[in-house]
PDB file of N, CA and C and ligand atoms in Angstrom:
ATOM      1  N   UNK C   1      -6.874  30.977 117.110  1.00 63.00           N
ATOM      2  CA  UNK C   1      -7.826  29.889 116.890  1.00 63.00           C
ATOM      3  C   UNK C   1      -8.550  29.566 118.184  1.00 63.00           C
ATOM      4  N   UNK C   2      -9.839  29.688 118.167  1.00 85.00           N
ATOM      5  CA  UNK C   2     -10.584  29.500 119.406  1.00 85.00           C
ATOM      6  C   UNK C   2     -11.165  28.105 119.544  1.00 85.00           C
ATOM      7  N   UNK C   3     -10.994  27.317 118.518  1.00 92.00           N
ATOM      8  CA  UNK C   3     -11.484  25.948 118.596  1.00 92.00           C
ATOM      9  C   UNK C   3     -10.284  25.005 118.562  1.00 92.00           C
ATOM     10  N   UNK C   4     -10.323  24.024 119.429  1.00 93.00           N
ATOM     11  CA  UNK C   4      -9.214  23.091 119.545  1.00 93.00           C
ATOM     12  C   UNK C   4      -9.699  21.674 119.274  1.00 93.00           C
ATOM     13  N   UNK C   5      -8.729  20.794 119.025  1.00 94.00           N
ATOM     14  CA  UNK C   5      -9.067  19.383 118.857  1.00 94.00           C
ATOM     15  C   UNK C   5      -9.767  18.879 120.114  1.00 94.00           C
ATOM     16  N   UNK C   6     -10.713  17.973 119.930  1.00 95.00           N
ATOM     17  CA  UNK C   6     -11.506  17.363 121.003  1.00 95.00           C
ATOM     18  C   UNK C   6     -12.646  18.243 121.509  1.00 95.00           C
ATOM     19  N   UNK C   7     -12.743  19.460 120.994  1.00 95.00           N
ATOM     20  CA  UNK C   7     -13.913  20.273 121.311  1.00 95.00           C
ATOM     21  C   UNK C   7     -15.137  19.671 120.622  1.00 95.00           C
ATOM     22  N   UNK C   8     -16.290  19.885 121.224  1.00 95.00           N
ATOM     23  CA  UNK C   8     -17.528  19.504 120.559  1.00 95.00           C
ATOM     24  C   UNK C   8     -18.080  20.754 119.880  1.00 95.00           C
ATOM     25  N   UNK C   9     -18.403  20.622 118.623  1.00 94.00           N
ATOM     26  CA  UNK C   9     -18.925  21.781 117.906  1.00 94.00           C
ATOM     27  C   UNK C   9     -20.257  21.428 117.267  1.00 94.00           C
ATOM     28  N   UNK C  10     -21.019  22.439 116.975  1.00 93.00           N
ATOM     29  CA  UNK C  10     -22.241  22.252 116.219  1.00 93.00           C
ATOM     30  C   UNK C  10     -22.077  22.970 114.881  1.00 93.00           C
ATOM     31  N   UNK C  11     -22.581  22.344 113.845  1.00 91.00           N
ATOM     32  CA  UNK C  11     -22.430  22.907 112.504  1.00 91.00           C
ATOM     33  C   UNK C  11     -23.569  23.886 112.269  1.00 91.00           C
ATOM     34  N   UNK C  12     -23.250  25.104 111.869  1.00 91.00           N
ATOM     35  CA  UNK C  12     -24.293  26.106 111.744  1.00 91.00           C
ATOM     36  C   UNK C  12     -24.660  26.425 110.300  1.00 91.00           C
ATOM     37  N   UNK C  13     -23.902  25.905 109.365  1.00 87.00           N
ATOM     38  CA  UNK C  13     -24.343  26.044 107.981  1.00 87.00           C
ATOM     39  C   UNK C  13     -23.735  24.950 107.129  1.00 87.00           C
ATOM     40  N   UNK C  14     -24.290  24.789 105.958  1.00 80.00           N
ATOM     41  CA  UNK C  14     -23.808  23.737 105.073  1.00 80.00           C
ATOM     42  C   UNK C  14     -24.621  22.466 105.230  1.00 80.00           C
ATOM     43  N   UNK C  15     -24.125  21.389 104.671  1.00 74.00           N
ATOM     44  CA  UNK C  15     -24.872  20.126 104.621  1.00 74.00           C
ATOM     45  C   UNK C  15     -25.199  19.555 105.990  1.00 74.00           C
ATOM     46  N   UNK C  16     -24.275  19.679 106.910  1.00 79.00           N
ATOM     47  CA  UNK C  16     -24.470  19.041 108.212  1.00 79.00           C
ATOM     48  C   UNK C  16     -25.107  19.953 109.231  1.00 79.00           C
ATOM     49  N   UNK C  17     -25.774  20.987 108.765  1.00 87.00           N
ATOM     50  CA  UNK C  17     -26.337  22.000 109.651  1.00 87.00           C
ATOM     51  C   UNK C  17     -27.131  21.395 110.815  1.00 87.00           C
ATOM     52  N   UNK C  18     -26.839  21.863 112.011  1.00 88.00           N
ATOM     53  CA  UNK C  18     -27.574  21.405 113.184  1.00 88.00           C
ATOM     54  C   UNK C  18     -26.972  20.177 113.843  1.00 88.00           C
ATOM     55  N   UNK C  19     -26.016  19.576 113.210  1.00 89.00           N
ATOM     56  CA  UNK C  19     -25.419  18.379 113.794  1.00 89.00           C
ATOM     57  C   UNK C  19     -24.214  18.717 114.646  1.00 89.00           C
ATOM     58  N   UNK C  20     -23.974  17.838 115.597  1.00 91.00           N
ATOM     59  CA  UNK C  20     -22.822  18.046 116.466  1.00 91.00           C
ATOM     60  C   UNK C  20     -21.768  16.981 116.223  1.00 91.00           C
ATOM     61  N   UNK C  21     -20.559  17.329 116.518  1.00 92.00           N
ATOM     62  CA  UNK C  21     -19.487  16.360 116.369  1.00 92.00           C
ATOM     63  C   UNK C  21     -18.240  16.825 117.091  1.00 92.00           C
ATOM     64  N   UNK C  22     -17.321  15.905 117.214  1.00 94.00           N
ATOM     65  CA  UNK C  22     -16.074  16.225 117.896  1.00 94.00           C
ATOM     66  C   UNK C  22     -15.037  16.674 116.873  1.00 94.00           C
ATOM     67  N   UNK C  23     -14.275  17.668 117.251  1.00 95.00           N
ATOM     68  CA  UNK C  23     -13.220  18.155 116.369  1.00 95.00           C
ATOM     69  C   UNK C  23     -12.049  17.177 116.399  1.00 95.00           C
ATOM     70  N   UNK C  24     -11.717  16.641 115.246  1.00 93.00           N
ATOM     71  CA  UNK C  24     -10.607  15.705 115.171  1.00 93.00           C
ATOM     72  C   UNK C  24      -9.296  16.451 114.943  1.00 93.00           C
ATOM     73  N   UNK C  25      -9.385  17.483 114.139  1.00 93.00           N
ATOM     74  CA  UNK C  25      -8.168  18.148 113.727  1.00 93.00           C
ATOM     75  C   UNK C  25      -8.482  19.608 113.416  1.00 93.00           C
ATOM     76  N   UNK C  26      -7.553  20.487 113.717  1.00 95.00           N
ATOM     77  CA  UNK C  26      -7.703  21.892 113.381  1.00 95.00           C
ATOM     78  C   UNK C  26      -6.611  22.252 112.387  1.00 95.00           C
ATOM     79  N   UNK C  27      -6.994  22.959 111.348  1.00 94.00           N
ATOM     80  CA  UNK C  27      -6.014  23.384 110.352  1.00 94.00           C
ATOM     81  C   UNK C  27      -5.951  24.910 110.380  1.00 94.00           C
ATOM     82  N   UNK C  28      -5.149  25.467 111.290  1.00 93.00           N
ATOM     83  CA  UNK C  28      -5.146  26.919 111.504  1.00 93.00           C
ATOM     84  C   UNK C  28      -4.777  27.694 110.234  1.00 93.00           C
ATOM     85  N   UNK C  29      -3.872  27.146 109.467  1.00 94.00           N
ATOM     86  CA  UNK C  29      -3.403  27.828 108.266  1.00 94.00           C
ATOM     87  C   UNK C  29      -4.559  28.091 107.303  1.00 94.00           C
ATOM     88  N   UNK C  30      -5.498  27.162 107.263  1.00 94.00           N
ATOM     89  CA  UNK C  30      -6.625  27.305 106.343  1.00 94.00           C
ATOM     90  C   UNK C  30      -7.893  27.796 107.024  1.00 94.00           C
ATOM     91  N   UNK C  31      -7.848  27.920 108.355  1.00 94.00           N
ATOM     92  CA  UNK C  31      -9.038  28.342 109.078  1.00 94.00           C
ATOM     93  C   UNK C  31     -10.129  27.299 109.021  1.00 94.00           C
ATOM     94  N   UNK C  32      -9.730  26.034 109.040  1.00 94.00           N
ATOM     95  CA  UNK C  32     -10.712  24.963 108.931  1.00 94.00           C
ATOM     96  C   UNK C  32     -10.558  23.942 110.054  1.00 94.00           C
ATOM     97  N   UNK C  33     -11.636  23.232 110.279  1.00 94.00           N
ATOM     98  CA  UNK C  33     -11.593  22.144 111.248  1.00 94.00           C
ATOM     99  C   UNK C  33     -12.133  20.874 110.595  1.00 94.00           C
ATOM    100  N   UNK C  34     -11.640  19.743 111.070  1.00 92.00           N
ATOM    101  CA  UNK C  34     -12.184  18.472 110.622  1.00 92.00           C
ATOM    102  C   UNK C  34     -13.017  17.920 111.767  1.00 92.00           C
ATOM    103  N   UNK C  35     -14.303  17.700 111.494  1.00 91.00           N
ATOM    104  CA  UNK C  35     -15.224  17.263 112.532  1.00 91.00           C
ATOM    105  C   UNK C  35     -15.630  15.818 112.263  1.00 91.00           C
ATOM    106  N   UNK C  36     -15.603  15.033 113.328  1.00 88.00           N
ATOM    107  CA  UNK C  36     -15.950  13.633 113.224  1.00 88.00           C
ATOM    108  C   UNK C  36     -17.353  13.458 112.634  1.00 88.00           C
ATOM    109  N   UNK C  37     -17.484  12.533 111.711  1.00 78.00           N
ATOM    110  CA  UNK C  37     -18.765  12.189 111.087  1.00 78.00           C
ATOM    111  C   UNK C  37     -19.401  13.347 110.325  1.00 78.00           C
ATOM    112  N   UNK C  38     -18.622  14.331 109.996  1.00 75.00           N
ATOM    113  CA  UNK C  38     -19.184  15.471 109.287  1.00 75.00           C
ATOM    114  C   UNK C  38     -18.542  15.642 107.930  1.00 75.00           C
ATOM    115  N   UNK C  39     -19.335  16.146 106.999  1.00 63.00           N
ATOM    116  CA  UNK C  39     -18.831  16.530 105.688  1.00 63.00           C
ATOM    117  C   UNK C  39     -17.999  15.435 105.041  1.00 63.00           C
ATOM    118  N   UNK C  40     -18.591  14.272 104.986  1.00 69.00           N
ATOM    119  CA  UNK C  40     -17.897  13.182 104.326  1.00 69.00           C
ATOM    120  C   UNK C  40     -17.748  13.447 102.846  1.00 69.00           C
ATOM    121  N   UNK C  41     -16.616  13.138 102.353  1.00 68.00           N
ATOM    122  CA  UNK C  41     -16.459  13.132 100.910  1.00 68.00           C
ATOM    123  C   UNK C  41     -16.006  11.742 100.505  1.00 68.00           C
ATOM    124  N   UNK C  42     -16.421  11.347  99.341  1.00 73.00           N
ATOM    125  CA  UNK C  42     -15.957  10.075  98.825  1.00 73.00           C
ATOM    126  C   UNK C  42     -14.809  10.359  97.883  1.00 73.00           C
ATOM    127  N   UNK C  43     -13.688   9.818  98.238  1.00 73.00           N
ATOM    128  CA  UNK C  43     -12.519  10.035  97.408  1.00 73.00           C
ATOM    129  C   UNK C  43     -12.317   8.802  96.538  1.00 73.00           C
ATOM    130  N   UNK C  44     -12.209   9.045  95.274  1.00 78.00           N
ATOM    131  CA  UNK C  44     -11.985   7.917  94.385  1.00 78.00           C
ATOM    132  C   UNK C  44     -10.510   7.570  94.372  1.00 78.00           C
ATOM    133  N   UNK C  45     -10.253   6.314  94.642  1.00 76.00           N
ATOM    134  CA  UNK C  45      -8.862   5.887  94.742  1.00 76.00           C
ATOM    135  C   UNK C  45      -8.527   4.979  93.564  1.00 76.00           C
ATOM    136  N   UNK C  46      -7.444   5.288  92.947  1.00 78.00           N
ATOM    137  CA  UNK C  46      -6.979   4.481  91.836  1.00 78.00           C
ATOM    138  C   UNK C  46      -6.397   3.164  92.348  1.00 78.00           C
ATOM    139  N   UNK C  47      -6.450   2.193  91.542  1.00 80.00           N
ATOM    140  CA  UNK C  47      -5.842   0.916  91.942  1.00 80.00           C
ATOM    141  C   UNK C  47      -4.322   1.074  92.037  1.00 80.00           C
ATOM    142  N   UNK C  48      -3.804   0.722  93.185  1.00 81.00           N
ATOM    143  CA  UNK C  48      -2.355   0.760  93.364  1.00 81.00           C
ATOM    144  C   UNK C  48      -1.920  -0.564  93.970  1.00 81.00           C
ATOM    145  N   UNK C  49      -0.642  -0.750  94.099  1.00 81.00           N
ATOM    146  CA  UNK C  49      -0.150  -1.975  94.734  1.00 81.00           C
ATOM    147  C   UNK C  49      -0.600  -2.041  96.188  1.00 81.00           C
ATOM    148  N   UNK C  50      -0.602  -0.862  96.806  1.00 77.00           N
ATOM    149  CA  UNK C  50      -0.987  -0.794  98.204  1.00 77.00           C
ATOM    150  C   UNK C  50      -2.489  -1.040  98.372  1.00 77.00           C
ATOM    151  N   UNK C  51      -3.228  -0.612  97.393  1.00 74.00           N
ATOM    152  CA  UNK C  51      -4.684  -0.709  97.461  1.00 74.00           C
ATOM    153  C   UNK C  51      -5.204  -1.301  96.149  1.00 74.00           C
ATOM    154  N   UNK C  52      -5.056  -2.619  96.012  1.00 79.00           N
ATOM    155  CA  UNK C  52      -5.349  -3.268  94.721  1.00 79.00           C
ATOM    156  C   UNK C  52      -6.815  -3.199  94.334  1.00 79.00           C
ATOM    157  N   UNK C  53      -7.679  -2.969  95.313  1.00 78.00           N
ATOM    158  CA  UNK C  53      -9.102  -2.888  95.020  1.00 78.00           C
ATOM    159  C   UNK C  53      -9.482  -1.579  94.340  1.00 78.00           C
ATOM    160  N   UNK C  54      -8.761  -0.530  94.697  1.00 75.00           N
ATOM    161  CA  UNK C  54      -9.156   0.780  94.208  1.00 75.00           C
ATOM    162  C   UNK C  54     -10.480   1.146  94.829  1.00 75.00           C
ATOM    163  N   UNK C  55     -11.265   1.932  94.129  1.00 78.00           N
ATOM    164  CA  UNK C  55     -12.614   2.207  94.608  1.00 78.00           C
ATOM    165  C   UNK C  55     -12.724   3.509  95.354  1.00 78.00           C
ATOM    166  N   UNK C  56     -13.663   3.541  96.262  1.00 75.00           N
ATOM    167  CA  UNK C  56     -13.956   4.805  96.927  1.00 75.00           C
ATOM    168  C   UNK C  56     -13.606   4.742  98.407  1.00 75.00           C
ATOM    169  N   UNK C  57     -13.120   5.829  98.895  1.00 73.00           N
ATOM    170  CA  UNK C  57     -12.685   5.916 100.267  1.00 73.00           C
ATOM    171  C   UNK C  57     -13.445   7.059 100.918  1.00 73.00           C
ATOM    172  N   UNK C  58     -13.981   6.780 102.101  1.00 73.00           N
ATOM    173  CA  UNK C  58     -14.731   7.822 102.780  1.00 73.00           C
ATOM    174  C   UNK C  58     -13.802   8.615 103.692  1.00 73.00           C
ATOM    175  N   UNK C  59     -13.837   9.915 103.558  1.00 75.00           N
ATOM    176  CA  UNK C  59     -12.983  10.733 104.406  1.00 75.00           C
ATOM    177  C   UNK C  59     -13.766  11.925 104.927  1.00 75.00           C
ATOM    178  N   UNK C  60     -13.361  12.380 106.079  1.00 80.00           N
ATOM    179  CA  UNK C  60     -13.943  13.622 106.569  1.00 80.00           C
ATOM    180  C   UNK C  60     -13.255  14.766 105.831  1.00 80.00           C
ATOM    181  N   UNK C  61     -14.038  15.746 105.436  1.00 82.00           N
ATOM    182  CA  UNK C  61     -13.413  16.880 104.778  1.00 82.00           C
ATOM    183  C   UNK C  61     -13.479  18.083 105.714  1.00 82.00           C
ATOM    184  N   UNK C  62     -12.502  18.948 105.615  1.00 89.00           N
ATOM    185  CA  UNK C  62     -12.474  20.099 106.529  1.00 89.00           C
ATOM    186  C   UNK C  62     -13.647  21.035 106.305  1.00 89.00           C
ATOM    187  N   UNK C  63     -14.135  21.597 107.394  1.00 91.00           N
ATOM    188  CA  UNK C  63     -15.218  22.566 107.350  1.00 91.00           C
ATOM    189  C   UNK C  63     -14.635  23.919 107.743  1.00 91.00           C
ATOM    190  N   UNK C  64     -15.097  24.954 107.088  1.00 92.00           N
ATOM    191  CA  UNK C  64     -14.645  26.285 107.444  1.00 92.00           C
ATOM    192  C   UNK C  64     -15.019  26.580 108.897  1.00 92.00           C
ATOM    193  N   UNK C  65     -14.089  27.174 109.604  1.00 92.00           N
ATOM    194  CA  UNK C  65     -14.301  27.378 111.030  1.00 92.00           C
ATOM    195  C   UNK C  65     -15.465  28.326 111.300  1.00 92.00           C
ATOM    196  N   UNK C  66     -15.798  29.154 110.322  1.00 91.00           N
ATOM    197  CA  UNK C  66     -16.927  30.064 110.505  1.00 91.00           C
ATOM    198  C   UNK C  66     -18.266  29.320 110.409  1.00 91.00           C
ATOM    199  N   UNK C  67     -18.222  28.067 109.966  1.00 92.00           N
ATOM    200  CA  UNK C  67     -19.451  27.289 109.844  1.00 92.00           C
ATOM    201  C   UNK C  67     -19.724  26.403 111.052  1.00 92.00           C
ATOM    202  N   UNK C  68     -18.852  26.469 112.029  1.00 93.00           N
ATOM    203  CA  UNK C  68     -19.095  25.697 113.241  1.00 93.00           C
ATOM    204  C   UNK C  68     -19.090  26.618 114.446  1.00 93.00           C
ATOM    205  N   UNK C  69     -19.749  26.137 115.484  1.00 93.00           N
ATOM    206  CA  UNK C  69     -19.798  26.911 116.711  1.00 93.00           C
ATOM    207  C   UNK C  69     -19.491  25.957 117.859  1.00 93.00           C
ATOM    208  N   UNK C  70     -18.680  26.410 118.771  1.00 94.00           N
ATOM    209  CA  UNK C  70     -18.307  25.576 119.900  1.00 94.00           C
ATOM    210  C   UNK C  70     -19.506  25.304 120.795  1.00 94.00           C
ATOM    211  N   UNK C  71     -19.635  24.066 121.244  1.00 95.00           N
ATOM    212  CA  UNK C  71     -20.684  23.738 122.197  1.00 95.00           C
ATOM    213  C   UNK C  71     -20.082  23.799 123.592  1.00 95.00           C
ATOM    214  N   UNK C  72     -20.671  24.635 124.409  1.00 94.00           N
ATOM    215  CA  UNK C  72     -20.154  24.837 125.758  1.00 94.00           C
ATOM    216  C   UNK C  72     -20.457  23.605 126.609  1.00 94.00           C
ATOM    217  N   UNK C  73     -19.433  23.034 127.256  1.00 92.00           N
ATOM    218  CA  UNK C  73     -19.681  21.858 128.085  1.00 92.00           C
ATOM    219  C   UNK C  73     -20.501  22.177 129.341  1.00 92.00           C
ATOM    220  N   UNK C  74     -20.519  23.419 129.746  1.00 94.00           N
ATOM    221  CA  UNK C  74     -21.256  23.786 130.956  1.00 94.00           C
ATOM    222  C   UNK C  74     -22.749  23.977 130.679  1.00 94.00           C
ATOM    223  N   UNK C  75     -23.093  24.711 129.629  1.00 94.00           N
ATOM    224  CA  UNK C  75     -24.509  24.971 129.374  1.00 94.00           C
ATOM    225  C   UNK C  75     -25.030  24.225 128.147  1.00 94.00           C
ATOM    226  N   UNK C  76     -24.165  23.429 127.508  1.00 90.00           N
ATOM    227  CA  UNK C  76     -24.540  22.589 126.359  1.00 90.00           C
ATOM    228  C   UNK C  76     -25.147  23.361 125.208  1.00 90.00           C
ATOM    229  N   UNK C  77     -24.844  24.621 125.110  1.00 88.00           N
ATOM    230  CA  UNK C  77     -25.375  25.395 124.001  1.00 88.00           C
ATOM    231  C   UNK C  77     -24.264  25.804 123.054  1.00 88.00           C
ATOM    232  N   UNK C  78     -24.640  25.945 121.802  1.00 88.00           N
ATOM    233  CA  UNK C  78     -23.695  26.478 120.843  1.00 88.00           C
ATOM    234  C   UNK C  78     -23.410  27.908 121.240  1.00 88.00           C
ATOM    235  N   UNK C  79     -22.161  28.241 121.378  1.00 90.00           N
ATOM    236  CA  UNK C  79     -21.857  29.528 121.951  1.00 90.00           C
ATOM    237  C   UNK C  79     -20.709  30.219 121.233  1.00 90.00           C
ATOM    238  N   UNK C  80     -20.524  31.440 121.556  1.00 88.00           N
ATOM    239  CA  UNK C  80     -19.377  32.177 121.090  1.00 88.00           C
ATOM    240  C   UNK C  80     -18.349  32.163 122.211  1.00 88.00           C
ATOM    241  N   UNK C  81     -17.131  31.937 121.841  1.00 89.00           N
ATOM    242  CA  UNK C  81     -16.077  31.897 122.839  1.00 89.00           C
ATOM    243  C   UNK C  81     -15.430  33.274 122.934  1.00 89.00           C
ATOM    244  N   UNK C  82     -15.264  33.711 124.135  1.00 91.00           N
ATOM    245  CA  UNK C  82     -14.511  34.943 124.310  1.00 91.00           C
ATOM    246  C   UNK C  82     -13.234  34.630 125.069  1.00 91.00           C
ATOM    247  N   UNK C  83     -12.208  35.382 124.773  1.00 91.00           N
ATOM    248  CA  UNK C  83     -10.940  35.169 125.455  1.00 91.00           C
ATOM    249  C   UNK C  83     -10.868  36.139 126.623  1.00 91.00           C
ATOM    250  N   UNK C  84     -10.420  35.622 127.739  1.00 91.00           N
ATOM    251  CA  UNK C  84     -10.359  36.457 128.920  1.00 91.00           C
ATOM    252  C   UNK C  84      -9.101  36.110 129.687  1.00 91.00           C
ATOM    253  N   UNK C  85      -8.607  37.069 130.430  1.00 91.00           N
ATOM    254  CA  UNK C  85      -7.421  36.791 131.228  1.00 91.00           C
ATOM    255  C   UNK C  85      -7.838  36.129 132.534  1.00 91.00           C
ATOM    256  N   UNK C  86      -7.264  34.975 132.792  1.00 84.00           N
ATOM    257  CA  UNK C  86      -7.584  34.271 134.030  1.00 84.00           C
ATOM    258  C   UNK C  86      -6.830  34.858 135.209  1.00 84.00           C
ATOM    259  N   UNK C  87      -7.053  34.272 136.370  1.00 86.00           N
ATOM    260  CA  UNK C  87      -6.419  34.773 137.598  1.00 86.00           C
ATOM    261  C   UNK C  87      -4.895  34.728 137.517  1.00 86.00           C
ATOM    262  N   UNK C  88      -4.392  33.711 136.829  1.00 91.00           N
ATOM    263  CA  UNK C  88      -2.933  33.577 136.753  1.00 91.00           C
ATOM    264  C   UNK C  88      -2.344  34.349 135.574  1.00 91.00           C
ATOM    265  N   UNK C  89      -3.171  35.187 134.943  1.00 91.00           N
ATOM    266  CA  UNK C  89      -2.662  36.016 133.855  1.00 91.00           C
ATOM    267  C   UNK C  89      -2.700  35.326 132.511  1.00 91.00           C
ATOM    268  N   UNK C  90      -3.025  34.034 132.508  1.00 91.00           N
ATOM    269  CA  UNK C  90      -3.115  33.306 131.242  1.00 91.00           C
ATOM    270  C   UNK C  90      -4.441  33.616 130.571  1.00 91.00           C
ATOM    271  N   UNK C  91      -4.435  33.518 129.252  1.00 90.00           N
ATOM    272  CA  UNK C  91      -5.684  33.723 128.533  1.00 90.00           C
ATOM    273  C   UNK C  91      -6.508  32.445 128.561  1.00 90.00           C
ATOM    274  N   UNK C  92      -7.741  32.575 128.928  1.00 92.00           N
ATOM    275  CA  UNK C  92      -8.619  31.407 128.977  1.00 92.00           C
ATOM    276  C   UNK C  92      -9.812  31.653 128.062  1.00 92.00           C
ATOM    277  N   UNK C  93     -10.421  30.547 127.654  1.00 93.00           N
ATOM    278  CA  UNK C  93     -11.621  30.643 126.827  1.00 93.00           C
ATOM    279  C   UNK C  93     -12.843  30.614 127.744  1.00 93.00           C
ATOM    280  N   UNK C  94     -13.760  31.524 127.486  1.00 93.00           N
ATOM    281  CA  UNK C  94     -14.939  31.639 128.330  1.00 93.00           C
ATOM    282  C   UNK C  94     -16.176  31.603 127.441  1.00 93.00           C
ATOM    283  N   UNK C  95     -17.194  30.902 127.907  1.00 94.00           N
ATOM    284  CA  UNK C  95     -18.477  30.852 127.205  1.00 94.00           C
ATOM    285  C   UNK C  95     -19.159  32.206 127.356  1.00 94.00           C
ATOM    286  N   UNK C  96     -19.606  32.743 126.232  1.00 93.00           N
ATOM    287  CA  UNK C  96     -20.232  34.062 126.278  1.00 93.00           C
ATOM    288  C   UNK C  96     -21.591  34.012 126.965  1.00 93.00           C
ATOM    289  N   UNK C  97     -22.224  32.832 126.930  1.00 93.00           N
ATOM    290  CA  UNK C  97     -23.562  32.730 127.497  1.00 93.00           C
ATOM    291  C   UNK C  97     -23.546  32.551 128.999  1.00 93.00           C
ATOM    292  N   UNK C  98     -22.783  31.552 129.484  1.00 96.00           N
ATOM    293  CA  UNK C  98     -22.853  31.266 130.926  1.00 96.00           C
ATOM    294  C   UNK C  98     -21.600  31.727 131.669  1.00 96.00           C
ATOM    295  N   UNK C  99     -20.665  32.293 130.935  1.00 93.00           N
ATOM    296  CA  UNK C  99     -19.442  32.836 131.538  1.00 93.00           C
ATOM    297  C   UNK C  99     -18.533  31.781 132.157  1.00 93.00           C
ATOM    298  N   UNK C 100     -18.823  30.505 131.875  1.00 92.00           N
ATOM    299  CA  UNK C 100     -17.965  29.451 132.397  1.00 92.00           C
ATOM    300  C   UNK C 100     -16.696  29.348 131.565  1.00 92.00           C
ATOM    301  N   UNK C 101     -15.643  28.997 132.225  1.00 91.00           N
ATOM    302  CA  UNK C 101     -14.392  28.759 131.531  1.00 91.00           C
ATOM    303  C   UNK C 101     -14.508  27.440 130.757  1.00 91.00           C
ATOM    304  N   UNK C 102     -14.055  27.435 129.522  1.00 89.00           N
ATOM    305  CA  UNK C 102     -14.151  26.214 128.723  1.00 89.00           C
ATOM    306  C   UNK C 102     -12.788  25.532 128.677  1.00 89.00           C
TER     307      UNK C 102
HETATM  308 ZN1   ZN L   1     -21.866  28.024 128.559  1.00 73.92          ZN
END
C-alpha cells in the first residue's frame, strides 16, 4: 500500500474528480481509502434507543485506491509514488516527478 493515513490525495475519477483531501483511513484488505470530505453517502438510520431521531447520517465512503493519486508535499502535484531503497536500506516512498522522498 503506497498511500497512508494523513496523506493528501487528489481524486482522479468519480464524483469528486479533481478535488483534494486528506486520507483518514486506509483499508488495505479492500484496496480502498477513506478521504476527508469525499464521497459522502447518506446512510439512513432507523430509529433506535441510541438514536431516537433516526434519519440520515452523513458518512465518508471508501474510494478505490486506483481513483486517487498522492499529492507530493514537495512539488504539490498529483504524482505516482515509487518505492526506493534509502541510505539505511529501508524502503522509502519517492515522488516520481521531483524525486523527493515523501
Ligand atoms: Zn514531487
